Structure formats: structure tokens, C-alpha cells
CSV table of C-alpha atoms in Angstrom, one decimal:
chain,number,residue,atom,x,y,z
Z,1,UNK,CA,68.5,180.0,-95.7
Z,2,UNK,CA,65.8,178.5,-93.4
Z,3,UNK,CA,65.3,175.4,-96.0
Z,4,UNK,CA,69.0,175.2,-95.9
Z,5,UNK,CA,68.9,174.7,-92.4
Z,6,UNK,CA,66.0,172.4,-92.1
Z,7,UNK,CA,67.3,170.0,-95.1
Z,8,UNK,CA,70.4,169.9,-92.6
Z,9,UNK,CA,69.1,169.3,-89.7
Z,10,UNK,CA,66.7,166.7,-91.0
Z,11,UNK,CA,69.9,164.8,-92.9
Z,12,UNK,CA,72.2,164.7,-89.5
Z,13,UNK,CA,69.2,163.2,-87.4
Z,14,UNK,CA,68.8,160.7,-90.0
Z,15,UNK,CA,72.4,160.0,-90.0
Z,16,UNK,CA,72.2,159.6,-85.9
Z,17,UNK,CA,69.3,157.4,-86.2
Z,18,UNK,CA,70.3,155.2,-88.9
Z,19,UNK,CA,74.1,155.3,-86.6
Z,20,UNK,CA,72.0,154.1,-83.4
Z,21,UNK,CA,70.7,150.8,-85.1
Z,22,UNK,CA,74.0,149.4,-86.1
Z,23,UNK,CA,74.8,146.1,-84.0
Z,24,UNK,CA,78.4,145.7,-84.9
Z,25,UNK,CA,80.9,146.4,-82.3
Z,26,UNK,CA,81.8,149.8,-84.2
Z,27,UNK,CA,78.6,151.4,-82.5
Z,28,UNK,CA,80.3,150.5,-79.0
Z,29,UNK,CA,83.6,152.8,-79.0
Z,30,UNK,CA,84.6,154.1,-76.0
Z,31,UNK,CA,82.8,151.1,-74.1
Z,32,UNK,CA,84.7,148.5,-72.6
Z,33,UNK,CA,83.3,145.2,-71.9
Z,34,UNK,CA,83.8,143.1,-68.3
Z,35,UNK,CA,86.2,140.7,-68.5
Z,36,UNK,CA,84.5,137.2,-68.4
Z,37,UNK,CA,84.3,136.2,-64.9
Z,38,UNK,CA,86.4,133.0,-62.9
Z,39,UNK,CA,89.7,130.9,-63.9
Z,40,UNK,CA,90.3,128.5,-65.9
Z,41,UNK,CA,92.6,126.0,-65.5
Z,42,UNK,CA,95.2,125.2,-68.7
Z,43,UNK,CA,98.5,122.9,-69.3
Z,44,UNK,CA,102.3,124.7,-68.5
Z,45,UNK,CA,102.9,124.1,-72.0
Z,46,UNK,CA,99.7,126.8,-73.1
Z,47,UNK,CA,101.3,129.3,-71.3
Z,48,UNK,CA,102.9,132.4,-73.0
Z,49,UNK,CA,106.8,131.7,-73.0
Z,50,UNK,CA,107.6,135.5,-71.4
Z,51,UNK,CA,105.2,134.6,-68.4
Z,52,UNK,CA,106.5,131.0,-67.5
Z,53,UNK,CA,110.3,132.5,-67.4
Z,54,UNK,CA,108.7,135.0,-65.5
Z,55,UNK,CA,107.4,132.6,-62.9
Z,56,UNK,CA,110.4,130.6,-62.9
Z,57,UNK,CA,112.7,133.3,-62.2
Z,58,UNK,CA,110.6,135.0,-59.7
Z,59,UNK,CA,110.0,131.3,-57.6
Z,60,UNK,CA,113.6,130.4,-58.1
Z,61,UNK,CA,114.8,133.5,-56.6
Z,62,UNK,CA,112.4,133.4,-53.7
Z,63,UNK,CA,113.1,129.4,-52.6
Z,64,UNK,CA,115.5,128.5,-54.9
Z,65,UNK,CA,114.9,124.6,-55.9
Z,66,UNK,CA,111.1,124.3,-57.2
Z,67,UNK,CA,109.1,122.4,-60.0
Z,68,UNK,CA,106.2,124.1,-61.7
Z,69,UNK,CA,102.6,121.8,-61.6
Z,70,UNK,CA,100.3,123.3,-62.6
Z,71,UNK,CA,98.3,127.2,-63.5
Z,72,UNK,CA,95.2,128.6,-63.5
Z,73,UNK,CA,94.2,131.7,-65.5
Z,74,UNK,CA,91.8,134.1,-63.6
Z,75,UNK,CA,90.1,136.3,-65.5
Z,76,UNK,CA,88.3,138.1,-62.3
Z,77,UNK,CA,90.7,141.4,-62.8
Z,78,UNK,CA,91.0,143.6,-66.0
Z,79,UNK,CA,94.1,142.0,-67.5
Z,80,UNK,CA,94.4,138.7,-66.9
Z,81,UNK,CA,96.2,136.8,-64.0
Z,82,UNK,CA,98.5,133.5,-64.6
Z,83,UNK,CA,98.8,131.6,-61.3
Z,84,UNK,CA,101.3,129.5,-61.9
Z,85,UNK,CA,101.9,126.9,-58.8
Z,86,UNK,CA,105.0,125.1,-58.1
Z,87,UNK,CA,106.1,122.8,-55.2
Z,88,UNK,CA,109.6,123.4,-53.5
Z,89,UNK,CA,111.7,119.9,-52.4
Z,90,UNK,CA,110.5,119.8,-49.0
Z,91,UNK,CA,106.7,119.6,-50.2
Z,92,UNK,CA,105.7,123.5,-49.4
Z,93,UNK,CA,102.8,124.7,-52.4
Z,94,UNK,CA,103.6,128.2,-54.1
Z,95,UNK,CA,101.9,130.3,-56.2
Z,96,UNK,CA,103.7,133.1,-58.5
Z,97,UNK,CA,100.6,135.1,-59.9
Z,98,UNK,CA,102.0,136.8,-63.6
Z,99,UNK,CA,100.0,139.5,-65.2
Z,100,UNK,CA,99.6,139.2,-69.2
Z,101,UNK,CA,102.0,141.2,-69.4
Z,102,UNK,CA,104.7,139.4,-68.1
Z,103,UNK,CA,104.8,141.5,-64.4
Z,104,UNK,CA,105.3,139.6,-61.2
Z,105,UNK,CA,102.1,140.4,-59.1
Z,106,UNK,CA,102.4,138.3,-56.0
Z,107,UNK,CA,104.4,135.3,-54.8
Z,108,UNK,CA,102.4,133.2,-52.5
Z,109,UNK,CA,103.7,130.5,-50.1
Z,110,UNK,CA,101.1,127.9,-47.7
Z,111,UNK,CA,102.4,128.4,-44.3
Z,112,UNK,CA,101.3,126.8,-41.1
Z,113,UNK,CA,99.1,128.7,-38.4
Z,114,UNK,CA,101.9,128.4,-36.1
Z,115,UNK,CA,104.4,129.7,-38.3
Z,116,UNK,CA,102.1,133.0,-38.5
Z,117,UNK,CA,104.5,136.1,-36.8
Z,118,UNK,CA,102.8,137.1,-33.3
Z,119,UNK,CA,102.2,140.5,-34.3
Z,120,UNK,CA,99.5,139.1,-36.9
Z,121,UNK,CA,97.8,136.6,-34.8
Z,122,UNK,CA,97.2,139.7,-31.9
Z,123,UNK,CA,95.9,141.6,-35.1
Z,124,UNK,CA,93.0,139.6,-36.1
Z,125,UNK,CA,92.5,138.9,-32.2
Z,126,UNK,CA,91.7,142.1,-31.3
Z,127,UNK,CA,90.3,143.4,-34.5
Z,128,UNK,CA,88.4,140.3,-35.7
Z,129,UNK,CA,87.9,138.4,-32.2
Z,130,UNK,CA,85.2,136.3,-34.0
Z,131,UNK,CA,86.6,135.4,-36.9
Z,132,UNK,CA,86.5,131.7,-37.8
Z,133,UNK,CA,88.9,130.1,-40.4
Z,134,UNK,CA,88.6,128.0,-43.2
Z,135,UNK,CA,88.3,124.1,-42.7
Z,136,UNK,CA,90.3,124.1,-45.7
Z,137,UNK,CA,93.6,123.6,-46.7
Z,138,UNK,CA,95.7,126.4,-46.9
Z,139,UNK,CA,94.3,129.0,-43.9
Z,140,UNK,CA,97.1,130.9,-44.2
Z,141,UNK,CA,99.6,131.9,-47.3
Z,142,UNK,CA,102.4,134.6,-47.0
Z,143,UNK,CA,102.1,136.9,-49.6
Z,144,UNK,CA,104.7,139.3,-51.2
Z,145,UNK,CA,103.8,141.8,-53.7
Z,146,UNK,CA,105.1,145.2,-54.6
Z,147,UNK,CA,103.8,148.1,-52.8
Z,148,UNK,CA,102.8,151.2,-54.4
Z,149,UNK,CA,106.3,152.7,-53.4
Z,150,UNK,CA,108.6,150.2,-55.1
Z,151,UNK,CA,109.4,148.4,-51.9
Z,152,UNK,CA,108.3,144.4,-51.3
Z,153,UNK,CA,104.9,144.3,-48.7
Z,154,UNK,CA,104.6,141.0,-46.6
Z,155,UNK,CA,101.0,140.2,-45.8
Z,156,UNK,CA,99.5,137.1,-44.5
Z,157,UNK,CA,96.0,136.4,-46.0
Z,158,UNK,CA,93.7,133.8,-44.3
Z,159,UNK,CA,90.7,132.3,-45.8
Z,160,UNK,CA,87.7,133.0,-43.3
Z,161,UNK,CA,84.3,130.9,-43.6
Z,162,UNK,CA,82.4,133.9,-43.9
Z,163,UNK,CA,85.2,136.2,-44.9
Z,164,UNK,CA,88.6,136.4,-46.2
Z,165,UNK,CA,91.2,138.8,-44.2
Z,166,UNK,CA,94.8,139.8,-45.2
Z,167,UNK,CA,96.7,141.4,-42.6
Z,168,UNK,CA,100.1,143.2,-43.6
Z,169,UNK,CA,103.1,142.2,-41.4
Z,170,UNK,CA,103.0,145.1,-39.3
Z,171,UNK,CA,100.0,143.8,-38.4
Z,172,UNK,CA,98.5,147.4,-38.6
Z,173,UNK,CA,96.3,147.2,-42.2
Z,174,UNK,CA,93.5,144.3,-42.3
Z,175,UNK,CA,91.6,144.1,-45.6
Z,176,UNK,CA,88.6,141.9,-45.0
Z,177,UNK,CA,86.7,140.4,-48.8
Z,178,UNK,CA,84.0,137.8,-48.8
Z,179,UNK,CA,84.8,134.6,-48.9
């Protein structure tokens, strides 16, 4: 019974060390690797068919009247993000971000700083009296995206030289991110 044993023993530690050399991904289970990092720009026509309709239905019903130009895949989340981009007649840039799996994330829209509501500028103004904006072009897009209750949330995001801040339209969340 004791020999039994041993002969056991000694044959499943030799089966766990001969298991722990493998180098084939069947050694990995249960691990799950970072998505590579970053976006990557690509044509309309590479674009999954269910995720351009999605985009086009989700910019048409938000500004009617619009031509797609142009998307970016951003592979900085777990699933990847399409950003699909589209001008509307009068020349405004928006942005319809489209998960793989065909759900409408966000709908983005380049604003002016003037036409930020007063609630948001007195926001950053007392919470962030030192915050510098972007040189760039856009500082500030209005974003929509779904809140965890169903409902649309309206948040205004500006991009910060140091940092990034989005402020939600009742001007009482701020996330800040680095820039």
C-alpha cells in the first residue's frame, strides 16, 4: 500500500511538471491577455456591416442629415471600440463610438466654449479654478451615453493640458483622467 502510494505520487508530480513546460496557449486557461493598446485608424468600407448601420442610425437620429468620414478602432478597452466620425451639413464634427458588438456607447458632438450650459462652466470654476484647457481643437465635446439606469446622461468633457475633465450636466460629478 505505501509503494502504491509513492508510485502515485511520483507519476502525478511528473505529470504537473511535464504540464508546466508546455508553451502553447493550452497551458494559459483561465488567463486572459491585455488587449493590445491604442487605435488604429481603418477605411468605412472595413467596418463590420452591423456596426456601421449602428452608427448611422444612432447619428441620424441625433442630427438628422450627416455623412460618415472616417473611424478609428481603439483597442484601449476590453472589447473593442469603433469611433466612427461623421460631419453634419452645417460643418459640426461627431463621433458615434460602437462597441464590437454592435451597442451604441457614446455620441459625441464638438461644441464651442460658449455654447457650454452655465452650470458646467461654475463647476470646473470652483472645483478646478486652475485648470487650463487644451490649445487644441475640440476643448469641449457633448457627450451622451447611457447611464447605468437605462436613462441618456449628458456630460461635457474638455481636454485639459495636464488633465482631462468631464463634468455631467448637472454639473455635480467631475471625472478628472490624464491627459
Amino acid at each position: 500500500m505505501k509503494f502504491t502510494s509513492i508510485a502515485v505520487l511520483s507519476m502525478i508530480s511528473s505529470i504537473a511538471l511535464a504540464d508546466n513546460t508546455q508553451t502553447d496557449s493550452s497551458s494559459n486557461l483561465g488567463f486572459v491577455e491585455a488587449p493590445a493598446a491604442g487605435s488604429m485608424a481603418m477605411t468605412l468600407e472595413a467596418v463590420p456591416g452591423p456596426i456601421l448601420h449602428a452608427a448611422q442610425v444612432a447619428l441620424q437620429n441625433y442630427v438628422g442629415k450627416n455623412e460618415l468620414v472616417s473611424v478609428e478602432l481603439d483597442r484601449d478597452e476590453i472589447e473593442a471600440v469603433y469611433e466612427i466620425s461623421a460631419l453634419t451639413a452645417d460643418g459640426r464634427r461627431l463621433e458615434a463610438d460602437i462597441s464590437a458588438s454592435g451597442k451604441v456607447l457614446e455620441i459625441e458632438e464638438e461644441i464651442a466654449s460658449n455654447a457650454v450650459p452655465f452650470k458646467i462652466r461654475t463647476a470646473i470654476q470652483t472645483y478646478l479654478p486652475n485648470f487650463l484647457p487644451a490649445k487644441e481643437t475640440p476643448a469641449v465635446e457633448k457627450s451622451i451615453r447611457p447611464a447605468s439606469n437605462g436613462l441618456l446622461e449628458v456630460w461635457y468633457e474638455y481636454a485639459g493640458e495636464l488633465f482631462d475633465v468631464e463634468v455631467r450636466s448637472d454639473g455635480l460629478a467631475l471625472l478628472i483622467e490624464p491627459a
